Coordinates of C-alpha atoms in Angstrom, one line a residue:
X224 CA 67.4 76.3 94.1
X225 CA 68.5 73.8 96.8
X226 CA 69.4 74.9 100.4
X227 CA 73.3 75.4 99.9
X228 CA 75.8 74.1 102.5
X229 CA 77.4 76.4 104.7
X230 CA 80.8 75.5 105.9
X231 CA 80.8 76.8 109.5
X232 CA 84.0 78.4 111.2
X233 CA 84.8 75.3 113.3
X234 CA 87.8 77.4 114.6
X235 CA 85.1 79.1 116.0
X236 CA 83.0 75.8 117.2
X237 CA 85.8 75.3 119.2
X238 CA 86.5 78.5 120.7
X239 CA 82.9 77.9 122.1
X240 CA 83.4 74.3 122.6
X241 CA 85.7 75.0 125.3
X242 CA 85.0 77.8 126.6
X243 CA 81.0 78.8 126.1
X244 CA 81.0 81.6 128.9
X245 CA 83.4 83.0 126.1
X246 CA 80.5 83.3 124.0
X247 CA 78.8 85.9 125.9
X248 CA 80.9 89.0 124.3
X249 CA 81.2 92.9 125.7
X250 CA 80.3 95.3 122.5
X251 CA 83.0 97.1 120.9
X252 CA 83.3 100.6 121.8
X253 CA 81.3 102.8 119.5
X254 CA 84.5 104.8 118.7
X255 CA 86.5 102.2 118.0
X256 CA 88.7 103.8 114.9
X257 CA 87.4 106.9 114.8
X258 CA 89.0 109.6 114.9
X259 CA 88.7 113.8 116.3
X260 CA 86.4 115.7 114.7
X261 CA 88.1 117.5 111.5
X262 CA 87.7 121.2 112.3
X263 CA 84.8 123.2 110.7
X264 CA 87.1 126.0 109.8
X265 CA 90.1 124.3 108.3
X266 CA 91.5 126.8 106.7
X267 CA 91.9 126.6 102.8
X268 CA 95.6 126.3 101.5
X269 CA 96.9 129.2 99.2
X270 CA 98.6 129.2 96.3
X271 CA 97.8 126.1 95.0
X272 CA 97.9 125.3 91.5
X273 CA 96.2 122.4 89.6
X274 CA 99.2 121.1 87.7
X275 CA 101.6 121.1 90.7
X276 CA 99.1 120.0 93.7
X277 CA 95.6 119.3 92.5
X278 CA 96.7 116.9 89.5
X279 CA 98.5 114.2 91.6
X280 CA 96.1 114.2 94.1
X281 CA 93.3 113.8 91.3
X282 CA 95.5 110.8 89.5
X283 CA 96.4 109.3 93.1
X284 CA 92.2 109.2 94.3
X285 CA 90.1 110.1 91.5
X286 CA 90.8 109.4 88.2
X287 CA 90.3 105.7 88.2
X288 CA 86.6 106.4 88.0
X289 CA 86.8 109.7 87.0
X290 CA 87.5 108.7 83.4
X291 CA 86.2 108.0 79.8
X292 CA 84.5 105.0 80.3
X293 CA 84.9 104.9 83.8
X294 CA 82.3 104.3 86.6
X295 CA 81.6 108.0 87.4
X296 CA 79.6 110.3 85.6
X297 CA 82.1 112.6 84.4
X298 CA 86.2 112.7 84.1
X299 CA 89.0 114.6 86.0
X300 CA 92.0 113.7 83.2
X301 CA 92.7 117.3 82.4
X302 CA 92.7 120.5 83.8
X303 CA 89.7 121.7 81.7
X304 CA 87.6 118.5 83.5
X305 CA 88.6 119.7 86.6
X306 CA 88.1 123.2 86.5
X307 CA 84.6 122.7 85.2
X308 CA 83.8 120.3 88.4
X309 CA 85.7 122.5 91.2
X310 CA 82.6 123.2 93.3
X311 CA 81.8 119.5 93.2
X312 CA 85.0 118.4 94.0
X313 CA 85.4 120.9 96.7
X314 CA 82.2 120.4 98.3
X315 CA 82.3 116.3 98.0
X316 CA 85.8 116.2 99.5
X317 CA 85.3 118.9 102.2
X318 CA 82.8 116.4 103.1
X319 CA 84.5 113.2 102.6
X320 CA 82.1 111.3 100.9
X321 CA 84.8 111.4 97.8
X322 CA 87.0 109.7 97.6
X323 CA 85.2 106.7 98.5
X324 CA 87.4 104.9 101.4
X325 CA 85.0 103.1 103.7
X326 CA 87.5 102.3 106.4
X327 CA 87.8 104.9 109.5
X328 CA 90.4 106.9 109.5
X329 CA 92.1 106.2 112.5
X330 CA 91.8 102.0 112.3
X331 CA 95.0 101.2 111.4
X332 CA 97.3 102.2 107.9
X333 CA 96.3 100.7 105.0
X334 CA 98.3 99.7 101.5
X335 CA 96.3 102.2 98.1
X336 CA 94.7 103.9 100.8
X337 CA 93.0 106.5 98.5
X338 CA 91.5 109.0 101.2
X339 CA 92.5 112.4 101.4
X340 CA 94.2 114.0 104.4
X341 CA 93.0 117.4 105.9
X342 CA 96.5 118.9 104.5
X343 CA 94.9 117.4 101.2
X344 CA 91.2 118.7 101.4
X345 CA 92.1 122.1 102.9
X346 CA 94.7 122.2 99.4
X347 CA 91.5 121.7 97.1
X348 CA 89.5 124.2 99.1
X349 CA 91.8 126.7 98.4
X350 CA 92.3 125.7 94.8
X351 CA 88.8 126.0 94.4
X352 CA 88.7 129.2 96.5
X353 CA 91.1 130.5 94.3
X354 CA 88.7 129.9 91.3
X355 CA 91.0 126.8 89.8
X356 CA 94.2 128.3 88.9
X357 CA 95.8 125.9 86.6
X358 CA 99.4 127.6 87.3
X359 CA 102.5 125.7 85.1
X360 CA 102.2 122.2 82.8
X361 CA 105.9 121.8 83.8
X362 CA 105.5 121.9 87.1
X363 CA 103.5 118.3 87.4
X364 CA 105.2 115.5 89.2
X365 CA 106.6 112.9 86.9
X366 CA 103.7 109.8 87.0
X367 CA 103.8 107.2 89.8
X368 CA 107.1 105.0 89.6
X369 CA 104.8 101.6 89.7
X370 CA 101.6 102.3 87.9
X371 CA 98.6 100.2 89.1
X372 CA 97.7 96.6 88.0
X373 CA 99.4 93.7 88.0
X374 CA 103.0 93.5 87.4
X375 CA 102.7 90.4 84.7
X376 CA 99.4 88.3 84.1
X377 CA 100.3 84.7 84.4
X378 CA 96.4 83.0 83.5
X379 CA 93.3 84.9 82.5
X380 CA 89.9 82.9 82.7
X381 CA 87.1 83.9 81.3
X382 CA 83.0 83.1 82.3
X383 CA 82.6 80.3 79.6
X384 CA 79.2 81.8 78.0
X385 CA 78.3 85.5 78.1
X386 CA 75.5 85.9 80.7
X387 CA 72.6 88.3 80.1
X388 CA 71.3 89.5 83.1
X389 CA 67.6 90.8 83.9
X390 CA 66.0 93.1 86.4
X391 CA 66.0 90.6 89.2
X392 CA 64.7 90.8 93.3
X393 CA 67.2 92.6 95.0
X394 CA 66.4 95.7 94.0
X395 CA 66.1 95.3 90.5
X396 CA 69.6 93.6 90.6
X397 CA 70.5 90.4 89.3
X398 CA 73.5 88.4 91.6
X399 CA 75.0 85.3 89.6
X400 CA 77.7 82.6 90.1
X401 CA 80.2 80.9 87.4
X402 CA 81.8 77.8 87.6
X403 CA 85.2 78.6 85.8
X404 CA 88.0 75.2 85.3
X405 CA 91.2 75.7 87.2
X406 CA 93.1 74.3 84.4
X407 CA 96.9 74.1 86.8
X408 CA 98.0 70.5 87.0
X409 CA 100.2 71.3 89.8
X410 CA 100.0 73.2 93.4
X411 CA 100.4 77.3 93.0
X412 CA 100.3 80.3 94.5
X413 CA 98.1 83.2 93.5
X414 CA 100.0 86.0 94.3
X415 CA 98.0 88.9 92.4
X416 CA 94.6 89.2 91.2
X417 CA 92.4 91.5 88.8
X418 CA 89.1 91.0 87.4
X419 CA 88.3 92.4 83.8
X420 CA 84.7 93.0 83.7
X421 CA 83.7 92.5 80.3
X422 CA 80.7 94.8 80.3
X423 CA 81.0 98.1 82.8
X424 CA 78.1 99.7 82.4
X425 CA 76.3 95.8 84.2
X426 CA 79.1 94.6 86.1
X427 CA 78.5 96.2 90.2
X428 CA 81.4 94.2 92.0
X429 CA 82.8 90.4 91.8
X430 CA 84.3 88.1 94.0
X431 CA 86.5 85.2 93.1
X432 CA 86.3 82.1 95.1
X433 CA 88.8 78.8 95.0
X434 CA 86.5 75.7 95.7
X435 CA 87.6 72.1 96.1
X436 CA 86.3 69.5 93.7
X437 CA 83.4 68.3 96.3
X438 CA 82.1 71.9 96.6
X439 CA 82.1 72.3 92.6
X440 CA 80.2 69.4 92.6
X441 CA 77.8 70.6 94.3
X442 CA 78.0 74.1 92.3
X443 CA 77.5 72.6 89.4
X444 CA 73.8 70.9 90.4
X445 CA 73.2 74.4 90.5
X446 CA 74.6 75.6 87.1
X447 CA 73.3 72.1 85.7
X448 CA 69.5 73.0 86.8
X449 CA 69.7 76.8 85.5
X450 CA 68.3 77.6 81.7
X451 CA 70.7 80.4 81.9
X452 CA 74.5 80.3 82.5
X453 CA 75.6 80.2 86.1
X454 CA 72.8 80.7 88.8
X455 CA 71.4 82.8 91.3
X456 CA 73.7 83.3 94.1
X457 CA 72.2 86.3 96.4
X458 CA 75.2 87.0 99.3
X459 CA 77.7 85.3 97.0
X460 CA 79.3 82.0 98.3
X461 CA 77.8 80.3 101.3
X462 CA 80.9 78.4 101.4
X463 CA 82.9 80.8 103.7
X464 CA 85.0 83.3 103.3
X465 CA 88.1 80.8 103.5
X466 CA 87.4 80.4 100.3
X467 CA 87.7 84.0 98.7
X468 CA 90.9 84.6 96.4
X469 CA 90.2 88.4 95.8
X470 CA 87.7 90.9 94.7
X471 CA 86.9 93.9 92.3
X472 CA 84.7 97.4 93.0
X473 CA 83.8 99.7 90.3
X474 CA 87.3 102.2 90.1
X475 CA 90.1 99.5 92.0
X476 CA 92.9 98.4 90.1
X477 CA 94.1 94.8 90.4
X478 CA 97.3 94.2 92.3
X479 CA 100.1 92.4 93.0
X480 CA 100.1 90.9 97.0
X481 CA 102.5 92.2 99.2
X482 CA 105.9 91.0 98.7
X483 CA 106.4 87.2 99.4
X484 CA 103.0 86.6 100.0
X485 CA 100.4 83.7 98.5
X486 CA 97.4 82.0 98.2
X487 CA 97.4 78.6 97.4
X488 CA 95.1 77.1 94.8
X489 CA 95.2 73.2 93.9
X490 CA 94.9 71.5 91.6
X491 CA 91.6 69.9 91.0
X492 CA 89.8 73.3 92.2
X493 CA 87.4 75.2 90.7
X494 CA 87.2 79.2 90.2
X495 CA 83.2 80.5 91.1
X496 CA 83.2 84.0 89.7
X497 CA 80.2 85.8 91.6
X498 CA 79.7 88.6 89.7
X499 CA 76.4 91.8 91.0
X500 CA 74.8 92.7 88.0
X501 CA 72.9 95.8 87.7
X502 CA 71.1 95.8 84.7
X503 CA 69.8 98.4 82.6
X504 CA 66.4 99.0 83.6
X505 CA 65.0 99.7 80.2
X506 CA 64.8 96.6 79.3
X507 CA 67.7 97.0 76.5
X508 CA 69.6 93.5 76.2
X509 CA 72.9 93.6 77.1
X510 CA 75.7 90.8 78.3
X511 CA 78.8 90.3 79.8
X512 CA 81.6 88.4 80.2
X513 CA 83.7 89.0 82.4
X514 CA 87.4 87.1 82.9
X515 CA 89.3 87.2 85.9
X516 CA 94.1 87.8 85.6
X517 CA 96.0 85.9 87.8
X518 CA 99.5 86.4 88.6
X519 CA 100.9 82.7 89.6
X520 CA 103.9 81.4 91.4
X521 CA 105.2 78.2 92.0
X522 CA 106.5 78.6 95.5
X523 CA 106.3 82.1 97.9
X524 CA 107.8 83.2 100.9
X525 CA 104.4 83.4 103.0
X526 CA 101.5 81.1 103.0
X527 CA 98.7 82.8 104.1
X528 CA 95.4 81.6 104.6
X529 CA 91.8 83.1 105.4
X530 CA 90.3 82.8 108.9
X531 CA 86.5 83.9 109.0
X532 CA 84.9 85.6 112.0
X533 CA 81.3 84.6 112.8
X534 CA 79.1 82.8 115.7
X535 CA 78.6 79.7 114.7
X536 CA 75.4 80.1 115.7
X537 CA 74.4 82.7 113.2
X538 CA 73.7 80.4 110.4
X539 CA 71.8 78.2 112.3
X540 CA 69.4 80.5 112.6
X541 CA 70.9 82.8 115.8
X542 CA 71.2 85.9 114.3
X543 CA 67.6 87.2 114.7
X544 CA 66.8 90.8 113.2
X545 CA 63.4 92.1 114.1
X546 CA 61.2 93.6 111.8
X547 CA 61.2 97.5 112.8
X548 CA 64.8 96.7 114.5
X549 CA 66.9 99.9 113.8
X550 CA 70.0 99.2 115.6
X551 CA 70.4 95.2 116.2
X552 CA 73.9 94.5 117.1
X553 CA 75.9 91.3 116.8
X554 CA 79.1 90.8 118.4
X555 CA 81.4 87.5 118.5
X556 CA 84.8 86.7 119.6
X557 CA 87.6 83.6 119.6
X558 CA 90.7 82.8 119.6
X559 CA 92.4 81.2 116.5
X560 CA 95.5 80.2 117.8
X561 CA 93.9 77.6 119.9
X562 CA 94.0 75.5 116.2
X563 CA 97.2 76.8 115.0
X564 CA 99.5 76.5 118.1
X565 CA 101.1 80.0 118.0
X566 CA 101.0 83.2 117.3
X567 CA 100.1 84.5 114.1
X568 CA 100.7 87.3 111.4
X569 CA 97.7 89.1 109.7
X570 CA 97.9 90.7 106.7
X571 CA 94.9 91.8 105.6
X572 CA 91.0 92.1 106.8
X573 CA 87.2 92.7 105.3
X574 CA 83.7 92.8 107.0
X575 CA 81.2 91.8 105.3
X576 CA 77.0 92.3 105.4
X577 CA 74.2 92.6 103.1
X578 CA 71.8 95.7 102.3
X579 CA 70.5 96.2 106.2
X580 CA 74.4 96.4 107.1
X581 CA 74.1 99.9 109.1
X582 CA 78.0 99.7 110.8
X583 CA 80.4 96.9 111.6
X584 CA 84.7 96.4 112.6
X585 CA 86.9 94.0 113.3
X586 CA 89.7 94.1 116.2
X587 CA 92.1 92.4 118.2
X588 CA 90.7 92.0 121.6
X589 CA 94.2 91.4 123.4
X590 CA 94.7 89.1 126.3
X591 CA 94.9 91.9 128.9
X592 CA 91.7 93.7 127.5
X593 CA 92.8 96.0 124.9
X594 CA 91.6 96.8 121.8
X595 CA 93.5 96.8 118.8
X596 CA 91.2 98.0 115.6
X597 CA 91.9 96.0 112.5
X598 CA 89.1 97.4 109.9
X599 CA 85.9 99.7 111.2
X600 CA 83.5 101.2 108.9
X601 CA 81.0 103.6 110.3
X602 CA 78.5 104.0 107.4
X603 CA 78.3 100.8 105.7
X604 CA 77.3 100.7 101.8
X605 CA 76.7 96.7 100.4
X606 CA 78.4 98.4 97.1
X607 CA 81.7 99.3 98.3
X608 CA 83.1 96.2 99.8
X609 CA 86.6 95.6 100.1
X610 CA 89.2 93.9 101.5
X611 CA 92.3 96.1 102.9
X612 CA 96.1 94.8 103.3
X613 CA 97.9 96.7 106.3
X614 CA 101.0 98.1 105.4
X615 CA 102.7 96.4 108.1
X616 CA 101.5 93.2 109.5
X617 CA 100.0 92.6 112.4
X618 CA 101.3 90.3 115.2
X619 CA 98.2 87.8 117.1
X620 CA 99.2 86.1 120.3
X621 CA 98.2 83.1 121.8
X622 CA 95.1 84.1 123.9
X623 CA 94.4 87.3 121.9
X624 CA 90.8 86.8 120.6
X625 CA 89.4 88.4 117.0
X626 CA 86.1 90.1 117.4
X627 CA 83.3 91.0 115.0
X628 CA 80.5 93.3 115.4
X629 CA 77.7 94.3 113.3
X630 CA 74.8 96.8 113.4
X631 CA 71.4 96.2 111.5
X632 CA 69.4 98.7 110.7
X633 CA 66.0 97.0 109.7
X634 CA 63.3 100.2 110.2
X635 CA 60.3 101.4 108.1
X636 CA 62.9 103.8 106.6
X637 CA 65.6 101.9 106.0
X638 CA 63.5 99.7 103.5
X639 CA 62.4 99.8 99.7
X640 CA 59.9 102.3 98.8
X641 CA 56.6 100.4 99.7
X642 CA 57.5 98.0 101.5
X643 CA 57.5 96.9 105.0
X644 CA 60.2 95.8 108.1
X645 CA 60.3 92.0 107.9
X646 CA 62.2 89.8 110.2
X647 CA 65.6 88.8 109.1
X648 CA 68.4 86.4 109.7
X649 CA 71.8 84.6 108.5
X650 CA 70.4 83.6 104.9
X651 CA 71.8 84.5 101.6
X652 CA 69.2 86.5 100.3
X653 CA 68.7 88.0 104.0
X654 CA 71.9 88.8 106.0
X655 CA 74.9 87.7 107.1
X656 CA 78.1 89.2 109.5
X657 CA 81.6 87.8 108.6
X658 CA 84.7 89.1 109.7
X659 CA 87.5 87.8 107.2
X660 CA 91.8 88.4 108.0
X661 CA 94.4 86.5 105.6
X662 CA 97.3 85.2 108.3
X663 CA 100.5 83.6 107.8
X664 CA 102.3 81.7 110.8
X665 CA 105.0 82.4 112.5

């Protein structure tokens, strides 16, 4: 496939441009976000019933993968689920690894923020403690007042072919782009997104990108010179982040955007639907296609628009990883409202790295020095990418700077079985560190 464009962060060009001592940058503090050690000995709640306490808390964090046909292994519906998985759900959320909410705790506040408190795990303790009580049906809360998904669904696009994917290099997965037709003859405003994978058991994650007409033009060279739909896209979209309308993980609902808030699409785009297979490894043939729901309006209260956070360097080959390397760190910083004049609102922020991705955040570095965390995420997993709105918004002020970092971990054991450390760098089968935040103007 030919060498694909990458669209560098010229806000960050010219961070550098004018200031390049700025370009030497201080690493972040390693506990940036994190919070005090939960207690070993939290004490177990008593008392607790599964219909009054356990239930909602289940329905809140669980049970969107936790379902028939869901992404997990088994479901937690009904009480008889649950009480046959108490020790497993005790022992994964006394250990936080489930719910799966990559974000540190103590970052910032976050909108379906599905993690459990330490009020919340210490209630399952002692429901499972108490060997799963299930205590009175009439005592459940009544269901959430706005159930997930999108409020209305205004377009749905579908891949145009179904796509059968096969066992492919990165590790065993196959990772593959659609051009879709943006068929709006007029300017809107995307203002909720959810993607509807068509086959769950293939489908890993998706991303949706909003491309103009010269970039699908150059898309579809791609597409053209594939036998099979779509093609090969390892790392999704080198055309920046800027680009990215919204995403889907295995067990995330779509959702409408905060109040007031859009993205504009125009007309003459094109939707590329980057979609991480992970196909069956027996060989069975299977396919999918997957369609992507928009909620659409013609005007909003907020504009917002991406800004991406990366050296500008990195893709041009500065962001060497040694082979053997097992904590490579890269850290960048600029300002952005050097290009947009004044302060500015952000609403929302993601990190994002490949499969040697060991740690990475994203803050605020304030004009007098402080630190103000926007997203950290101490164990990094390529499969649980996100990107997080803050419940409130978060004001930027001229001379405040936004600041990536990202730790590589590229040692004999963080490798495939067999294989050995080779060197890396920024490539889309390789690695890459972006910062993303979505910001309106003031």
């Amino acid at each position: 496939m030919p060498a694909r464009r990458l669209r560098p962060s010229w806000l960050a060009l010219l961070a550098c441009g004018l200031a390049p001592v700025a370009c030497i940058f201080q690493p972040l503090p390693e506990d940036l976000g994190v919070c005090e050690e939960a207690p070993e000995d939290l004490a177990p709640k008593t008392g607790v019933t599964y219909y009054k306490d356990v239930k909602p808390l289940l329905d809140a964090s669980c049970v969107s993968c936790h379902q028939d046909g869901g992404i997990a292994p088994f479901a937690l519906t009904t009480y008889d689920d649950a009480y046959a998985a108490r020790g497993l759900i005790g022992h994964a959320t006394a250990a936080r690894t489930m719910p799966p909410w990559p974000p540190s705790d103590c970052c910032a506040e976050y909108v379906h923020d599905r993690s459990l408190s330490l009020d919340e795990i210490a209630m399952i303790a002692g429901w499972v403690e108490d060997d799963g009580p299930a205590g009175d049906p009439a005592d459940e809360p009544p269901p959430l007042s706005t159930p997930p998904g999108l409020s209305r669904v205004d377009l749905e696009l579908e891949m145009p072919e179904a796509y059968s994917p096969a066992p492919g290099l990165y590790n065993g997965d196959d990772l593959r782009c659609f051009l879709i037709d943006w068929p709006e003859t007029e300017l809107r405003y995307v203002t909720g997104l959810d993607v509807h994978p068509g086959n769950r058991d293939l489908v890993h994650h998706a991303v949706v990108y909003a491309v103009s007409s010269t970039s699908a033009s150059l898309y579809k060279s791609y597409d053209d010179a594939s036998a099979e739909p779509g093609w090969s896209c390892p790392g999704g979209l080198a055309e920046g982040s800027d680009t990215v309308l919204g995403l889907w993980v295995p067990g995330t609902d779509g959702f409408d955007f905060p109040a007031g808030l859009g993205r504009p699409v125009e007309p003459g785009s094109t939707v590329v639907l980057s979609v991480h297979y992970r196909p069956s490894q027996d060989g069975a043939s299977t396919s999918d296609q997957t369609a992507v729901a928009f909620k659409l309006d013609d005007a909003v209260d907020t504009v917002v628009r991406p800004y991406a956070v990366y050296n500008p360097a990195w893709p041009l080959g500065g962001m060497a990883i040694p082979a053997g390397a097992e904590d490579q760190v890269f850290t960048y910083a600029y300002d952005p409202t050097l290009l947009s004049g004044g302060p500015l609102l952000i609403h929302n922020a993601q990190l994002h790295m490949h499969e040697y991705g060991a740690s990475a955040a994203l803050a605020i570095e304030r004009a007098d020095g402080s630190l103000d965390c926007l997203l950290a995420i101490e164990d990094w997993d390529y499969n649980w990418q996100g990107e997080y709105y803050f419940k409130e918004p978060i004001r930027l002020e001229q001379g405040d700077k936004l600041k990536v970092e990202c730790h590589f971990d590229n040692s004999a054991a963080n490798q495939q079985s067999g294989e050995e450390p080779k060197p890396l760098n920024w490539a889309d089968d390789k690695e890459m560190c972006i910062g993303t935040v979505l910001v309106s103007d003031i």
